[in-house]
Every structure is written in structure tokens, then in C-alpha cells.
Amino acid sequence: MSFLQLDSLAKTYPDGTEAVRGVDLCCQRGELIVLLGPSGCGKTTTLRMVAGLEKPSAGRILLEGVDMASWPPQRRDVGFVFQFYALYPHLTVRENVSFPLGNRALSADAQAQLVEAMAERLGIEALLDRYPRQLSGGDQQRVSLARAMVRKPRLYLMDEPLGTLDADLRLAMRELIRDQQLRDGVTTLYVTHDQEEAMSLADRVVVMEGGTIRQSARAAEVYADPADLFVAHFIGSPGMNFAQGEVRDGAFRAEEFVWPLEGAWPPGALTLGIRPEYVRLASEGALRGEVLVEEYMGSCRYVHVDTPCGRWVLRSEEETGSQPGEQVGIELEADGVRLFDGQSGRRIQ
Ligand code: ATP
């Protein structure tokens, strides 16, 4: 039995917006699942339904096999971190962080110890006697995290908890959340639209789009073997290169680009995809094009090439010496080639 199970979960808002359309998801105990997708894909709505802050239009949410539909938020025993702090303004940081411990049979001393230990972990021990209005945005967000993690709930639900922090702090907090979550073993649903954050944190990445799940898999699998064209394009920066074409005479063909296929392929529309690190410039090459620009990124370079199949991006560790306007060949590494159904967009190989 899954620890948390979302079963055909759907939400249509009163104005007719179908925010979530039949989401099925099984989470194991202790798993850290990241819901990742573009703005408006239904991540927050899904999380709010699990928290009990939004009523599903259809479907079930099962916690250890028990339907939580009729449970109010406080009975669900979740530690929720919102993107925008949501601290009690009239309480000090100490009181905010200790708030979730209030209805537990803990002595005042034990509560104080838990609050201080958590404050120390998050680097906010010097702020315990201040009020939220006396804190920076980053500090307020750390207080929110401390409040969610000061006890061990059944679920952590985190909605873009690091969105407002600067880059260094974000990295430090990311490590801390992962460390704390591993320590506690609390099953976690974490929402972000930042794929780097998703890839580095998640046991499993759930890619959403248009209120549905496109793929649910380990980060490395989502990157290497995307389930469809949407995931292939959305994951990776830049995303995958594509050529839309067809199968004819045992080969993929798009304009003059021909890529031999192994095995028997029925004729039909096919899209070939390949990530920038699997293509390089070559005097000869399966595909030809004109260099648009070479971008210097510090640790690598991206060469943009205008091809008959559209713009392709090649990743190079070294300077390629290519000039805008130059005619070049593009060589593909067979290992990196992925093939997608030309109609449905689902990955075939
Ligand atoms: P973001 O990353 O921008 O927060 P999201 O993936 O979390 O986006 P949701 O906030 O779940 O997406 O929103 C999903 C869709 O539902 C969007 O089209 C949004 O405009 C719509 N929506 C959200 N809340 C409401 C509401 N209360 N009433 C009507 N529509 C809503």
C-alpha cells in the first residue's frame, strides 16, 4: 500500500478553470516527490487539495489507505511551507516556530529545546525574539521552514519554499531541507518550477502540464528518457533538439536529413530528438546548417545552428571557432538519439 495516494484527483474552480484533471500518484513512505511544471500547470492546486485547503471536484486522497476527503486541514497533520512566509505577525519568531508544538504533550523546556535546535540548524537563533516585520524576506522564509520542520508531521507539503531566497541561500536551504527530510523520513510533496532544484532534491520528479502528469520518474530518467515531447523540451536548459519527419525505406527522413533506423519500422510520422551534448560540429554530418551564434556559458559553450529542421543547439566544452553565417555539418551520437511518435508525441525509443 502506498503511504499517500492520489486517485483520479481533479479540481475545477467555480469560474470553470480546470486546474487539475485526473491526477494519479502513489508516494511511498519517506519519499521526496517534486511536482515540477510551468506556471499554471496545477502544482499548487494539487498540493492545496492534499493539505485540505482546497476541496477536490473529483477523485480521492488516501493517506495510508484512508480517504482524507472529510478531514479538516488540522487533522491531516501536515507541515506546510508556502511561497510567501505566512507567519503570524503578532507572534515573535520563537512563538511562531513553537506554534505547532502547542497542542503536544511536551514540557515547556522540551519545546524550547526543539525550537532552539531547529533555529540553530536554520541559522535564525539570533532572530528568535524579533517579530516577522523586523525580518528580511529570506529570514521570514527560514522561519517558515523552521516552523514546518520543528515537529515530525505525517507529510511535508512545500510550495516553492525557496523561491524568494537569493542563490547562495537557496542552495544552502536546499541541502538543509533534504538533510532534515532524510533524517525525519517524512514523506514530502515539494512544488517548484525550477528544474535544477527539482533534479537535485527529488527521489522522484513528477512533471505536470495542463493539470495532468506527463511523467513520474527519477530525475536521471526524466532527463535521459523523457516520456514525451513536452518533457523532452521542458527538461534541460536548453531543451532537446527536434526534427519532425517520417519513416521511409527503413530510415527517419526530414528534408535532406536521413538517420538510419534499426529494426522494422512501419511508415508514419516520427520526431527525432537529441540533447545538445550528443551533437557536435563536423565537416560532414547527417544534418547541415548555418551557425547563428556561439554563446559562452563559463563551463561550456552553446552553438546555435539554423537547420532545415529548425534551430538546433550544440553543447561544446571548448571554443569551436565557428563564425555566424558559416555553413557547418552536425554529427549525432547514436546513444543520444530518442524517437517520438509523430502524432501523439509519446517516446517510442
Ligand atoms: P504557479 O507555478 O504559477 O504557482 P501552478 O502550477 O501552481 O502555477 P495553480 O496555481 O495550481 O498552478 O493554478 C492552476 C490553474 O488554476 C491556473 O490556470 C490558475 O490560474 C487557476 N487557478 C488557481 N487558483 C484559482 C482560483 N481560486 N480560481 C480560479 N482559477 C484558479
mmCIF file of N, CA and C and ligand atoms in Angstrom, residues 13 15 17 19 38-45 160, ligand 1:
data_model
loop_
_atom_site.group_PDB
_atom_site.id
_atom_site.type_symbol
_atom_site.label_atom_id
_atom_site.label_comp_id
_atom_site.label_asym_id
_atom_site.label_seq_id
_atom_site.Cartn_x
_atom_site.Cartn_y
_atom_site.Cartn_z
ATOM 1 N N TYR A 13 -12.317 25.030 -10.798
ATOM 2 C CA TYR A 13 -12.715 26.183 -9.977
ATOM 3 C C TYR A 13 -14.084 26.691 -10.432
ATOM 4 N N ASP A 15 -15.090 29.317 -11.633
ATOM 5 C CA ASP A 15 -15.150 30.045 -12.915
ATOM 6 C C ASP A 15 -14.925 29.122 -14.117
ATOM 7 N N THR A 17 -12.283 27.056 -14.616
ATOM 8 C CA THR A 17 -10.880 26.684 -14.877
ATOM 9 C C THR A 17 -10.630 25.254 -14.397
ATOM 10 N N ALA A 19 -8.113 23.194 -13.285
ATOM 11 C CA ALA A 19 -6.719 23.327 -12.822
ATOM 12 C C ALA A 19 -6.024 21.979 -12.740
ATOM 13 N N PRO A 38 5.479 24.096 -15.691
ATOM 14 C CA PRO A 38 5.392 25.538 -15.952
ATOM 15 C C PRO A 38 4.284 26.178 -15.125
ATOM 16 N N SER A 39 4.315 27.486 -15.039
ATOM 17 C CA SER A 39 3.325 28.232 -14.275
ATOM 18 C C SER A 39 1.913 27.886 -14.762
ATOM 19 N N GLY A 40 1.024 27.614 -13.807
ATOM 20 C CA GLY A 40 -0.375 27.350 -14.153
ATOM 21 C C GLY A 40 -0.687 25.903 -14.465
ATOM 22 N N CYS A 41 0.283 24.989 -14.261
ATOM 23 C CA CYS A 41 0.040 23.589 -14.647
ATOM 24 C C CYS A 41 -0.733 22.813 -13.581
ATOM 25 N N GLY A 42 -0.990 23.434 -12.426
ATOM 26 C CA GLY A 42 -1.808 22.756 -11.412
ATOM 27 C C GLY A 42 -1.045 22.225 -10.214
ATOM 28 N N LYS A 43 0.220 22.592 -10.066
ATOM 29 C CA LYS A 43 1.038 22.080 -8.953
ATOM 30 C C LYS A 43 0.477 22.529 -7.604
ATOM 31 N N THR A 44 0.285 23.849 -7.471
ATOM 32 C CA THR A 44 -0.167 24.387 -6.183
ATOM 33 C C THR A 44 -1.561 23.872 -5.833
ATOM 34 N N THR A 45 -2.433 23.813 -6.820
ATOM 35 C CA THR A 45 -3.790 23.329 -6.562
ATOM 36 C C THR A 45 -3.729 21.889 -6.043
ATOM 37 N N GLU A 160 7.053 26.005 -3.427
ATOM 38 C CA GLU A 160 8.118 26.957 -3.794
ATOM 39 C C GLU A 160 8.750 27.581 -2.550
HETATM 40 P P1 ATP B 1 2.434 28.640 -10.387
HETATM 41 O O1 ATP B 1 3.753 27.936 -10.544
HETATM 42 O O2 ATP B 1 2.331 29.869 -11.223
HETATM 43 O O3 ATP B 1 2.029 28.836 -8.958
HETATM 44 P P2 ATP B 1 0.788 26.253 -10.573
HETATM 45 O O4 ATP B 1 1.309 25.176 -11.466
HETATM 46 O O5 ATP B 1 0.997 26.087 -9.128
HETATM 47 O O6 ATP B 1 1.310 27.672 -11.056
HETATM 48 P P3 ATP B 1 -2.006 26.562 -9.943
HETATM 49 O O7 ATP B 1 -1.774 27.710 -9.033
HETATM 50 O O8 ATP B 1 -2.378 25.264 -9.358
HETATM 51 O O9 ATP B 1 -0.764 26.359 -10.921
HETATM 52 O O10 ATP B 1 -3.126 27.017 -10.983
HETATM 53 C C1 ATP B 1 -3.630 26.142 -11.982
HETATM 54 C C2 ATP B 1 -4.662 26.884 -12.808
HETATM 55 O O11 ATP B 1 -5.769 27.202 -11.990
HETATM 56 C C3 ATP B 1 -4.166 28.211 -13.357
HETATM 57 O O12 ATP B 1 -4.747 28.388 -14.630
HETATM 58 C C4 ATP B 1 -4.688 29.227 -12.375
HETATM 59 O O13 ATP B 1 -4.899 30.478 -12.993
HETATM 60 C C5 ATP B 1 -6.008 28.589 -11.968
HETATM 61 N N1 ATP B 1 -6.439 28.955 -10.602
HETATM 62 C C6 ATP B 1 -5.739 28.849 -9.453
HETATM 63 N N2 ATP B 1 -6.471 29.241 -8.392
HETATM 64 C C7 ATP B 1 -7.689 29.603 -8.888
HETATM 65 C C8 ATP B 1 -8.899 30.105 -8.319
HETATM 66 N N3 ATP B 1 -9.009 30.280 -6.997
HETATM 67 N N4 ATP B 1 -9.932 30.366 -9.155
HETATM 68 C C9 ATP B 1 -9.834 30.171 -10.491
HETATM 69 N N5 ATP B 1 -8.718 29.691 -11.096
HETATM 70 C C10 ATP B 1 -7.665 29.416 -10.321
#
